[in-house]
XYZ file of C-alpha atoms in Angstrom:
752
model
C 1.629 37.151 20.678
C 3.723 39.877 19.138
C 3.268 40.773 15.141
C 6.727 38.728 14.861
C 5.380 36.049 16.621
C 2.654 35.705 14.155
C 4.286 35.766 11.085
C 6.911 33.638 11.984
C 3.316 30.752 13.122
C 1.292 31.667 9.794
C 2.500 29.112 7.513
C 4.905 26.623 9.827
C 6.692 24.474 8.587
C 6.302 21.430 11.259
C 3.641 18.061 10.673
C 2.891 18.826 14.109
C -1.597 18.893 14.844
C -2.707 22.772 15.614
C -2.990 21.773 19.411
C 0.675 21.362 20.415
C 1.861 24.308 18.763
C -1.742 26.667 19.536
C -0.734 29.152 22.595
C -3.038 31.410 21.902
C -6.061 28.778 23.059
C -7.690 29.847 26.389
C -8.807 28.157 28.791
C -12.799 26.939 29.031
C -15.214 29.483 30.891
C -17.192 27.224 32.472
C -15.078 23.862 32.835
C -12.511 25.175 36.211
C -10.604 22.120 37.212
C -10.406 21.458 40.486
C -6.339 22.939 42.045
C -5.130 19.805 43.033
C -3.039 19.882 46.592
C -2.384 16.473 46.534
C 1.113 16.593 48.237
C 2.310 15.493 44.322
C 1.307 18.862 43.340
C 4.166 19.913 45.184
C 6.852 17.598 45.051
C 10.332 18.064 43.779
C 10.396 20.393 41.017
C 8.856 22.378 38.310
C 6.225 24.043 40.351
C 3.397 23.569 38.073
C 2.143 27.688 38.641
C -1.743 27.420 38.608
C -1.403 24.275 36.431
C -1.854 20.578 36.692
C 1.136 18.739 35.264
C 4.119 19.478 35.895
C 7.671 17.597 35.748
C 6.648 14.862 38.713
C 4.056 13.823 36.983
C 5.772 13.099 33.565
C 7.854 10.899 36.425
C 5.180 8.938 37.838
C 3.388 8.571 34.675
C 6.742 7.018 32.355
C 7.118 5.316 35.834
C 3.999 3.529 35.691
C 4.437 2.973 31.204
C 8.676 0.819 32.678
C 5.925 -1.038 35.138
C 3.423 -1.904 32.570
C 3.406 -5.543 31.094
C 5.882 -6.433 28.496
C 3.606 -6.964 25.637
C 5.018 -4.686 23.104
C 8.294 -7.662 22.621
C 4.987 -10.017 21.532
C 4.045 -7.315 18.984
C 6.807 -6.417 17.552
C 7.342 -10.742 17.571
C 3.949 -10.642 15.097
C 4.426 -8.168 13.498
C 7.828 -9.679 12.128
C 5.768 -13.091 11.420
C 3.609 -11.493 9.474
C 6.952 -9.891 6.595
C 8.324 -12.376 6.983
C 11.041 -12.662 9.296
C 10.535 -16.053 10.863
C 13.778 -17.251 11.569
C 16.103 -16.648 14.943
C 19.730 -15.911 14.471
C 20.252 -19.286 15.594
C 19.101 -21.087 12.940
C 20.467 -18.872 9.924
C 23.456 -19.733 11.584
C 22.732 -23.561 11.425
C 22.221 -23.325 7.875
C 24.759 -21.423 7.065
C 26.473 -24.052 8.427
C 24.911 -26.879 6.651
C 25.175 -24.541 3.460
C 21.609 -24.550 3.275
C 22.131 -20.299 3.243
C 19.234 -20.860 -0.391
C 16.532 -22.158 2.017
C 14.126 -18.940 3.141
C 11.124 -19.686 5.336
C 7.429 -19.735 3.647
C 5.309 -17.007 4.880
C 1.632 -18.209 5.650
C 0.670 -15.529 8.411
C 0.981 -12.679 5.550
C -0.999 -14.227 3.244
C -3.843 -14.989 5.701
C -3.532 -11.373 7.509
C -3.952 -9.619 4.248
C -6.505 -11.363 3.545
C -8.590 -11.085 6.491
C -7.076 -7.217 6.369
C -8.640 -7.572 2.369
C -12.277 -8.376 4.110
C -12.011 -5.155 5.762
C -12.093 -2.557 2.583
C -14.831 -5.572 0.715
C -16.377 -4.802 3.895
C -16.153 -0.905 4.477
C -19.802 0.792 4.963
C -20.131 4.057 4.201
C -20.632 6.896 7.012
C -24.003 8.885 7.943
C -24.854 11.776 10.011
C -27.996 11.615 11.312
C -29.405 13.466 13.943
C -32.728 13.355 16.700
C -34.823 15.723 15.093
C -36.511 17.367 11.967
C -35.608 20.672 12.511
C -31.839 20.253 12.787
C -32.751 19.356 9.307
C -30.486 21.886 6.981
C -27.734 21.403 9.493
C -27.863 18.063 9.109
C -27.558 17.359 5.482
C -25.020 20.580 6.025
C -22.965 18.691 7.497
C -22.963 15.584 5.989
C -21.072 17.077 3.065
C -18.530 17.870 5.089
C -17.764 14.843 6.372
C -17.902 12.964 2.984
C -15.761 15.575 1.790
C -12.886 14.874 5.058
C -13.753 11.530 4.567
C -12.220 12.339 1.155
C -9.639 14.919 1.673
C -7.747 13.249 4.744
C -7.695 9.357 3.268
C -9.149 8.600 6.906
C -10.412 5.230 5.606
C -6.561 4.711 4.429
C -5.494 5.171 7.809
C -8.430 3.537 8.997
C -7.126 0.270 7.173
C -3.854 0.296 8.473
C -5.121 0.736 12.799
C -6.341 -1.872 10.940
C -3.696 -4.314 9.914
C -2.115 -3.170 13.543
C -5.880 -4.709 15.063
C -4.741 -8.030 13.231
C -1.344 -8.782 13.397
C -0.243 -6.577 16.802
C -3.172 -6.616 18.842
C -3.786 -2.681 18.269
C -4.008 0.200 16.329
C -3.682 4.085 16.723
C -5.588 6.737 14.686
C -5.148 11.187 15.136
C -8.296 13.254 13.973
C -6.049 16.730 14.431
C -6.172 19.876 11.903
C -3.323 20.601 10.344
C -1.562 24.035 10.821
C -0.952 24.189 7.240
C -2.522 27.260 4.968
C -2.335 24.877 1.396
C -2.910 21.712 2.839
C -7.129 20.434 3.733
C -7.942 21.421 7.434
C -8.590 18.332 9.147
C -5.519 15.529 9.508
C -6.943 12.143 10.271
C -3.122 9.706 10.400
C -2.407 6.581 11.898
C 0.320 6.392 14.024
C 2.839 3.610 15.326
C 2.198 1.449 18.201
C 4.977 2.216 19.603
C 4.649 5.885 20.059
C 1.776 5.508 21.925
C 1.110 5.219 25.449
C -1.386 4.835 27.374
C -3.450 3.822 31.450
C -3.953 0.445 31.477
C -6.039 0.077 34.005
C -8.726 1.768 31.612
C -11.437 -1.226 30.506
C -13.335 0.364 27.783
C -12.874 -0.631 24.060
C -12.012 2.566 23.205
C -10.394 3.469 25.948
C -13.205 6.113 27.169
C -12.285 5.803 31.060
C -8.362 5.880 31.042
C -7.322 9.050 33.189
C -4.495 9.380 30.729
C -3.407 9.021 27.559
C 0.946 9.830 26.359
C 1.679 10.262 22.468
C 6.195 9.878 22.798
C 8.001 11.053 19.213
C 10.880 12.611 17.723
C 11.105 16.803 16.852
C 13.683 18.355 14.598
C 14.788 21.939 16.355
C 14.385 23.418 13.726
C 10.960 22.373 13.081
C 9.864 23.207 16.357
C 11.178 26.320 16.742
C 9.818 27.615 13.877
C 6.187 26.483 15.470
C 6.769 27.570 18.079
C 9.381 30.495 17.707
C 8.637 31.644 21.415
C 10.688 28.732 23.140
C 13.808 28.801 20.718
C 16.077 30.291 23.792
C 15.668 27.661 25.287
C 15.654 24.592 22.326
C 18.865 26.446 21.561
C 20.019 26.214 24.752
C 19.179 22.097 24.854
C 20.715 21.828 21.545
C 23.862 23.836 23.161
C 24.315 21.442 26.319
C 23.564 25.286 28.048
C 27.081 26.197 27.394
C 26.561 29.620 26.916
C 24.329 29.551 30.618
C 27.843 29.463 32.556
C 28.418 33.535 31.183
C 25.385 34.747 33.565
C 25.872 34.961 36.634
C 22.168 34.209 39.017
C 23.825 36.166 41.895
C 24.712 39.398 39.437
C 22.120 38.932 36.425
C 19.401 38.391 38.123
C 16.702 38.993 35.211
C 13.238 37.080 34.794
C 14.640 35.391 32.006
C 17.575 34.161 33.434
C 16.273 32.638 36.153
C 13.454 30.910 34.286
C 16.729 28.845 31.873
C 18.449 28.705 35.515
C 15.245 26.425 36.522
C 15.143 24.676 33.159
C 18.529 24.198 34.135
C 17.942 21.674 37.152
C 14.544 20.786 36.010
C 17.417 19.388 33.127
C 19.878 18.672 36.152
C 17.410 16.484 38.343
C 16.339 15.302 35.332
C 18.625 12.749 34.655
C 18.633 11.888 38.320
C 16.342 9.525 36.587
C 16.663 9.516 32.294
C 19.077 9.812 30.232
C 19.709 12.834 28.223
C 20.082 9.685 24.658
C 16.875 9.372 26.137
C 15.186 12.390 25.213
C 18.132 14.608 22.849
C 19.488 13.993 19.956
C 22.651 15.966 19.376
C 23.296 14.041 15.879
C 20.808 15.056 14.208
C 19.659 18.044 16.930
C 16.408 16.352 17.843
C 14.226 16.325 21.320
C 11.732 13.896 22.361
C 7.995 15.169 22.943
C 5.960 13.457 25.401
C 2.311 15.056 24.980
C 0.107 13.757 26.896
C -3.543 13.844 27.963
C -5.180 13.491 30.550
C -8.175 13.945 32.720
C -8.720 16.469 36.106
C -11.744 16.726 37.792
C -13.572 19.563 37.091
C -16.889 22.007 37.480
C -18.734 22.824 35.061
C -21.048 24.821 34.296
C -23.988 22.363 33.024
C -27.512 23.450 30.732
C -29.883 21.070 31.478
C -31.617 21.199 27.620
C -33.844 17.910 28.605
C -33.820 14.463 30.738
C -30.811 13.826 28.848
C -29.122 15.930 26.963
C -27.437 18.248 28.465
C -24.520 21.144 27.184
C -21.442 22.972 28.901
C -22.503 26.587 28.313
C -20.599 28.715 26.652
C -20.926 32.088 27.341
C -19.823 32.497 23.145
C -22.678 31.488 22.238
C -25.706 33.474 22.115
C -28.621 31.029 22.343
C -27.027 29.734 26.387
C -26.918 33.334 26.784
C -30.326 33.655 26.721
C -31.333 30.645 27.219
C -30.504 31.852 30.609
C -30.786 35.100 30.692
C -35.241 33.677 30.146
C -34.186 31.105 32.574
C -36.691 29.193 31.306
C -33.081 26.972 31.362
C -31.704 24.829 34.122
C -28.489 26.173 34.684
C -26.364 24.116 37.127
C -23.046 24.131 38.846
C -21.281 19.831 38.244
C -18.671 17.963 38.573
C -16.937 15.992 35.604
C -13.706 15.576 33.983
C -11.574 17.476 31.413
C -8.763 16.796 29.329
C -5.726 19.005 29.219
C -3.074 19.037 27.252
C 0.735 18.143 28.763
C 3.476 19.071 25.912
C 7.488 18.375 27.797
C 10.620 18.295 25.650
C 11.744 16.072 27.408
C 11.920 17.513 31.240
C 10.962 20.658 29.949
C 6.857 21.257 30.074
C 6.888 24.258 26.641
C 2.384 23.744 27.409
C -0.578 22.418 29.499
C -3.658 24.351 28.522
C -7.408 23.340 29.091
C -9.636 21.164 26.765
C -13.186 21.469 26.010
C -13.756 17.675 24.177
C -15.102 14.806 25.447
C -12.631 12.426 24.468
C -9.160 12.278 23.591
C -7.079 12.711 19.513
C -6.190 9.160 19.832
C -8.821 5.983 19.103
C -6.841 2.699 19.923
C -8.430 -0.298 17.425
C -8.311 -3.195 19.716
C -8.111 -6.719 19.025
C -8.472 -8.533 21.865
C -6.702 -8.093 25.681
C -4.517 -10.074 28.079
C -7.814 -10.989 30.818
C -4.853 -11.320 33.538
C -3.607 -7.538 32.993
C -4.966 -6.143 29.639
C -2.407 -5.911 27.815
C -3.767 -6.061 23.530
C -2.885 -9.327 21.590
C -4.439 -10.172 17.217
C -4.309 -13.093 15.299
C -1.326 -13.610 14.551
C 0.056 -14.777 18.007
C -1.358 -17.563 17.568
C 0.053 -18.394 14.587
C 3.113 -18.139 15.558
C 3.077 -21.535 16.691
C 2.654 -23.571 14.091
C 5.165 -21.732 11.263
C 7.393 -22.026 12.815
C 6.652 -26.154 12.919
C 5.890 -25.753 9.298
C 9.338 -23.866 8.575
C 11.635 -26.172 11.486
C 9.856 -29.599 9.268
C 10.290 -27.326 5.580
C 13.716 -26.805 7.170
C 14.791 -30.465 8.229
C 13.291 -31.173 5.271
C 15.334 -29.421 2.247
C 17.846 -30.889 4.854
C 16.988 -34.497 4.099
C 17.133 -34.130 0.322
C 20.640 -33.524 -0.150
C 21.907 -35.394 3.000
C 23.570 -38.393 2.368
C 25.276 -41.201 4.025
C 28.462 -42.342 3.356
C 29.115 -45.881 4.437
C 32.952 -47.791 3.308
C 35.905 -49.504 5.015
C 38.976 -48.505 6.476
C 40.859 -48.955 4.117
C 37.863 -49.004 0.986
C 39.279 -45.545 -0.316
C 42.865 -45.027 -2.330
C 44.324 -41.891 0.108
C 46.944 -41.148 -3.189
C 43.917 -40.167 -4.790
C 40.910 -39.244 -2.903
C 40.804 -38.660 1.065
C 37.161 -39.382 3.039
C 37.508 -35.637 3.677
C 37.451 -34.507 -0.350
C 34.254 -37.661 -0.991
C 32.661 -35.327 2.257
C 32.771 -32.130 0.697
C 32.016 -33.791 -2.896
C 29.510 -36.663 -1.940
C 26.145 -34.449 -3.146
C 27.482 -33.481 -7.136
C 26.288 -36.428 -9.718
C 29.557 -36.155 -11.343
C 31.331 -37.880 -7.791
C 34.795 -39.276 -8.220
C 35.750 -42.833 -6.166
C 39.011 -44.310 -6.242
C 38.629 -47.353 -5.046
C 41.802 -48.938 -3.274
C 42.370 -52.021 -5.065
C 45.103 -54.051 -2.263
C 41.526 -53.474 -0.169
C 40.621 -56.982 1.861
C 36.907 -56.057 1.064
C 36.305 -55.903 -2.165
C 33.026 -56.909 -3.024
C 30.312 -53.351 -4.103
C 29.615 -53.018 -0.302
C 32.792 -52.028 0.693
C 31.694 -48.255 -0.602
C 28.301 -47.307 0.156
C 26.171 -43.972 -0.903
C 22.996 -44.114 0.614
C 19.687 -41.627 1.360
C 17.313 -41.730 4.887
C 14.594 -40.455 2.348
C 10.899 -43.142 3.798
C 11.590 -40.394 6.972
C 10.135 -37.537 4.731
C 6.143 -38.916 4.316
C 6.620 -37.820 8.191
C 8.156 -35.074 8.048
C 5.324 -33.291 5.321
C 2.105 -34.579 7.681
C 3.238 -32.584 9.727
C 4.402 -29.263 8.035
C 0.627 -29.945 6.546
C -0.628 -30.191 9.654
C 1.370 -26.618 10.503
C -0.131 -25.552 7.369
C -4.118 -26.175 8.197
C -3.674 -24.543 11.528
C -2.265 -21.994 11.079
C -6.613 -20.537 9.404
C -8.128 -23.330 12.273
C -5.876 -20.914 14.894
C -7.625 -17.727 13.756
C -11.039 -19.571 12.193
C -10.309 -18.548 9.201
C -11.932 -20.950 6.247
C -10.426 -21.801 3.075
C -13.352 -20.530 1.031
C -11.760 -16.679 2.564
C -8.270 -17.245 0.888
C -9.627 -18.622 -2.354
C -9.229 -22.383 -2.323
C -12.497 -24.672 -2.554
C -12.853 -27.061 0.571
C -12.505 -30.304 -0.007
C -16.166 -31.892 -0.501
C -18.134 -28.286 -0.834
C -18.879 -27.212 -4.709
C -22.310 -25.808 -3.049
C -22.271 -21.739 -3.158
C -24.417 -21.547 -1.185
C -21.876 -23.557 1.023
C -19.189 -21.705 0.454
C -20.451 -18.831 1.505
C -22.145 -19.644 4.906
C -18.182 -21.384 5.483
C -17.004 -18.029 4.657
C -19.964 -16.725 7.516
C -18.833 -19.056 9.537
C -15.430 -17.467 9.950
C -16.630 -14.159 9.890
C -18.929 -15.120 12.811
C -15.349 -16.452 14.161
C -13.860 -13.235 14.272
C -16.621 -10.839 15.438
C -15.708 -9.057 18.673
C -12.315 -8.161 16.943
C -13.982 -6.265 14.073
C -17.217 -5.505 16.404
C -14.474 -3.677 18.878
C -13.109 -2.145 15.147
C -16.360 -0.986 14.194
C -16.968 0.503 17.444
C -13.340 2.328 16.496
C -14.000 3.343 12.963
C -16.817 5.100 14.118
C -15.111 7.048 16.929
C -12.469 7.996 14.737
C -15.188 10.676 12.749
C -17.148 11.208 16.068
C -13.880 13.202 15.794
C -13.945 14.615 13.208
C -17.206 15.387 12.800
C -16.533 17.764 16.534
C -13.907 19.685 14.366
C -16.197 19.711 11.514
C -18.975 21.536 14.344
C -16.442 23.487 15.518
C -15.419 24.992 12.797
C -19.307 25.564 11.207
C -20.332 27.861 14.783
C -19.273 31.465 13.541
C -23.010 33.820 13.542
C -24.771 34.342 10.423
C -22.775 31.894 8.221
C -23.921 31.326 4.384
C -23.195 27.765 2.956
C -23.916 25.859 -0.118
C -26.219 22.841 0.558
C -28.504 20.265 -2.169
C -27.013 19.530 -5.886
C -28.348 20.530 -9.030
C -30.817 22.856 -9.486
C -32.330 21.922 -5.504
C -29.385 23.471 -4.566
C -29.426 26.498 -1.716
C -28.439 29.184 0.818
C -29.018 28.197 4.267
C -27.450 30.760 7.076
C -26.262 28.564 9.741
C -26.289 30.355 13.726
C -28.957 32.706 12.466
C -30.404 34.516 15.639
C -34.469 35.022 15.037
C -35.384 38.115 17.499
C -39.100 36.690 17.101
C -38.939 33.530 18.723
C -35.392 34.453 19.967
C -33.526 31.464 19.457
C -30.547 30.601 17.123
C -32.132 28.276 14.013
C -29.792 26.438 12.060
C -27.505 26.584 15.281
C -24.439 23.893 14.638
C -22.605 23.832 18.515
C -26.216 22.720 19.539
C -27.195 20.418 17.095
C -28.048 16.815 18.484
C -26.240 15.417 15.655
C -23.671 12.408 15.018
C -22.395 9.412 12.965
C -23.962 6.551 11.779
C -22.509 3.906 10.340
C -24.581 1.648 7.023
C -26.145 -1.555 7.217
C -24.023 -2.513 3.801
C -20.981 -1.795 2.075
C -19.942 0.672 0.724
C -18.163 -1.888 -2.450
C -18.801 -2.389 -6.108
C -19.587 -5.147 -5.343
C -22.446 -4.792 -2.977
C -23.104 -2.575 -5.620
C -23.884 -4.458 -7.807
C -26.108 -7.226 -6.191
C -27.857 -3.937 -5.006
C -28.284 -2.437 -8.923
C -29.148 -6.601 -9.480
C -32.133 -6.373 -6.842
C -33.433 -3.176 -7.549
C -33.558 -4.298 -11.954
C -35.299 -6.923 -10.556
C -38.214 -4.980 -8.342
C -38.543 -2.737 -11.465
C -38.976 -5.300 -14.025
C -42.278 -7.090 -11.245
C -43.128 -3.548 -11.345
C -43.251 -2.053 -15.114
C -46.924 -2.749 -15.646
C -48.243 -3.262 -12.309
C -47.156 -0.226 -10.279
C -45.324 2.479 -12.893
C -45.283 5.530 -10.420
C -42.987 2.404 -8.098
C -41.045 2.800 -10.968
C -40.896 6.058 -11.941
C -39.131 6.020 -8.354
C -36.759 3.231 -7.896
C -35.249 3.751 -12.151
C -33.385 6.587 -10.451
C -31.969 5.061 -8.323
C -31.130 1.960 -10.533
C -29.265 5.154 -12.576
C -27.174 5.900 -9.540
C -25.847 2.551 -8.897
C -24.113 2.535 -11.819
C -20.934 2.988 -13.482
C -21.808 6.143 -16.027
C -19.788 9.932 -15.604
C -23.095 11.614 -14.825
C -25.298 8.349 -13.363
C -25.913 11.345 -11.029
C -27.358 14.015 -13.468
C -28.753 11.322 -15.695
C -30.937 9.892 -12.209
C -32.074 14.386 -11.665
C -32.947 14.725 -15.385
C -34.805 10.996 -14.293
C -36.525 12.685 -11.407
C -38.297 16.720 -13.566
C -39.485 14.294 -15.959
C -41.028 11.820 -13.708
C -42.090 14.806 -11.503
C -40.135 13.333 -8.663
C -38.122 16.068 -7.095
C -34.512 15.579 -6.804
C -32.360 14.580 -3.620
C -31.870 16.091 -1.166
C -34.640 19.149 -1.909
C -36.866 19.399 0.903
C -38.111 22.019 -0.183
C -39.441 20.149 -3.731
C -39.923 17.291 -1.076
C -41.981 19.156 1.265
C -43.818 20.026 -1.567
C -44.609 16.941 -2.858
C -45.213 15.182 0.914
C -47.910 18.592 0.872
C -49.922 17.492 -2.701
C -49.527 14.646 -1.896
C -52.235 15.268 1.286
C -54.217 17.407 -0.398
C -54.674 14.620 -3.079
C -55.130 11.962 -0.916
C -57.457 15.115 1.639
C -59.422 15.119 -1.811
C -59.688 11.439 -2.831
C -61.360 11.134 1.247
C -63.109 13.528 0.659
C -64.718 12.091 -2.297
C -65.804 8.597 -0.794
C -67.123 10.079 2.395
C -69.202 12.330 0.172
C -70.628 8.862 -1.578
C -70.263 7.330 0.879
C -72.777 10.054 2.411
C -74.907 10.084 -1.273
C -75.306 5.938 -0.502
C -76.421 6.296 3.302
C -78.713 8.584 2.350
C -80.512 6.404 -1.070
C -80.304 3.783 1.706
C -82.389 5.542 3.790
C -85.006 7.137 1.077
C -84.819 3.427 1.163
C -85.870 2.569 4.446
C -88.774 5.493 4.366
C -90.727 4.035 0.859
C -90.465 0.381 3.070
C -92.065 1.670 5.779
C -94.208 4.545 4.138
C -95.278 0.608 2.526
C -95.467 -1.734 6.189
C -97.654 1.510 7.479
C -100.528 1.302 4.260
C -100.304 -2.443 4.552
C -100.444 -2.519 8.420
C -103.300 -0.478 7.680
C -105.666 -1.890 5.073
C -104.464 -5.693 7.359
C -106.373 -3.243 10.406
C -109.333 -2.799 7.249
C -109.700 -6.138 6.263
C -109.693 -7.598 9.599
C -112.434 -5.195 11.180
C -114.545 -6.763 7.314
C -113.369 -9.796 8.575
C -114.501 -8.960 12.269
C -118.264 -7.943 11.362
C -118.026 -10.557 8.552
C -117.743 -12.909 12.179
C -120.510 -11.188 13.991
C -122.767 -11.154 10.551
C -121.941 -15.164 9.753
C -123.017 -15.648 13.801
C -126.258 -14.008 13.606
C -126.502 -15.566 10.337
C -125.770 -19.048 12.077
C -128.189 -18.259 15.151
C -131.372 -17.961 12.817
C -130.019 -20.881 9.857
C -127.443 -23.044 10.272
C -126.864 -24.799 7.691
C -126.894 -21.565 5.739
C -123.825 -20.533 7.578
C -121.547 -22.986 7.263
C -122.192 -23.114 3.525
C -121.080 -18.735 3.651
C -118.329 -19.893 5.952
C -117.274 -22.382 2.424
C -118.102 -19.951 -0.299
C -115.579 -17.589 1.798
C -112.310 -20.738 2.260
C -112.723 -21.388 -0.877
C -113.074 -17.756 -2.862
C -109.406 -17.033 -0.797
C -107.746 -20.389 -2.044
C -109.278 -19.409 -5.322
C -111.878 -21.575 -6.193
C -115.616 -21.543 -6.644
C -117.700 -21.811 -4.436
C -120.477 -24.589 -3.794
C -123.785 -23.961 -3.310
C -126.433 -25.528 -2.178
C -127.757 -26.991 -5.473
C -123.796 -27.344 -6.385
C -123.869 -29.594 -3.947
C -123.156 -33.908 -4.809
C -125.556 -36.280 -3.740
C -124.876 -37.636 -0.673
C -124.165 -41.854 -1.716
C -125.804 -43.911 0.160
C -123.730 -45.777 2.880
C -122.046 -49.070 2.210
C -123.571 -51.860 4.472
C -121.733 -52.451 7.111
C -119.937 -48.915 6.874
């Protein structure tokens, strides 16, 4: 690009994202698309010059779009009903003919749809960047801060909410995630895209169209903005605006320059395009604007793949020093494998402006599908089932209004005085409260029945019943209960019962909201990829943390000792997750009440737990300086501030040291107790051995005494027996009996 072009594109006044105007994008060297040698690649015109997508393929894509089912008419009708445009032209003409121009449709669908969309805002959860390991903790913290800022500055939640409305009403909504070319605006851009601009591969079955072969966005762009954004195509765009009048002065046989030949070829492309499409379909001569066809498509490609693990593989980047060193060391397996590449081709009508390759793995447009038809995969939303009861409700309401206004005029053919009033006069004024009728004095029937004005209000009750049934169906069809709309259900007075009804309504739309969560996560995945691409430069110093915990880290820093890249952003295993709890004020208040109850319960038993929970309680409030007050409380209680990983690590190390100290004390106490027990056991053992020795000695003495007693018994049996008795009595503690103390023997009784 020359200097003049650089100056022209420095500050383009264009709403186009950077991938549409950046013609300096080079091909990915490690991802080479396979050359397409099918017959269609060389057919017709606009030779691809090595580019996979040419004009022939664009016409084939548009032909595929034309053959898709006409779901857009159904979507437009559903959105018209949400906006209150519910009367057809025939109904409006009939109302005018009946004099009921003031009757308007009662838009019940709009209230239900907006209530559902309000529940999305109420149940919205925070996003959080997670990592698979602690080695990239600093990178994860920094990307978390970047994502919070991007979510706030790009109004991403607003774009997602708009797409959710399209999902509920029309059946599909779209969100674009791109980079902004305006240097004074935020670098990222997240915006909702109307369904009329988006076309996609209907063969895709994935809920977020990851398996689609192509996506196409069609939009109008003013020529002056397009010229400022893409000055290299200024001459082509002006030739298109001028109807190629200035090219007629060139004779291709004489002026055979490369520029002239290119212009002649482009004019030929436009002429051939007109065989299939009208010029007015892509060019607006009144306002000087042209229709852009932005096609994102997948092609087979051969990629150089790095195998970091069994489940983690990356595309080799020759600009990444870590990739180069890993390949040079031979520690990482490198293969060439078949994969796909997402490319982007931009056309202004039949004229291709650019065709570039990307390293992206997903399309920049994320669909929000509600439901899809099983036969042709066409999307539809909740409103499609509510159109019939809404139409019935409107028809019955029109009929009731007609019954209230209608009058039945019954009179004899000679009842009126034709000189004073005619039948047409009375018919025009019959609904007036001051109706004046002059009867013919010479009429045959002079009774009161000669002229009667009546009505048929008896049918009103049946109309009201049918109308109320249709009103209820508008809620029953999408599964929305009255409790979700702020209406107390009949017979339901318990708060728990109301909560169950609201939960049941959420369950009825579970698949729709599940699709919404998948799409919302993909939006922030694309936004995270933009952050990663922005911070891939080497030796990039950034700040993380807040308050006293704020510190400087270096991203993508090469460590020569370990021969690795520290805080590598490009290869960090990070992903976007959605929180479990909504971030609305009501849910925060509920959390605050729960934390307050826990603090109150732990106040007397665990002051340490209170010190941990109290800062979280303060952060859940609406105080303007709640974060600072929470940090002050953490400092006062010796707890690290949020995000201060260094202090948290120091505290964890201190806690581990304290735990180790307590464990050592416990082990020492246990060891000391075991020693005391061993001493007691040894003492008991010694006493036992001494007792055994004494018992042995006593046994020996008893044996000796027994021998002596036996010897005495042999010499004197009576003395031996007396000695045994004395020994037994001595052991019992009683005095023995000798021969002198023996009682005299009593005389035997007679007959004993």
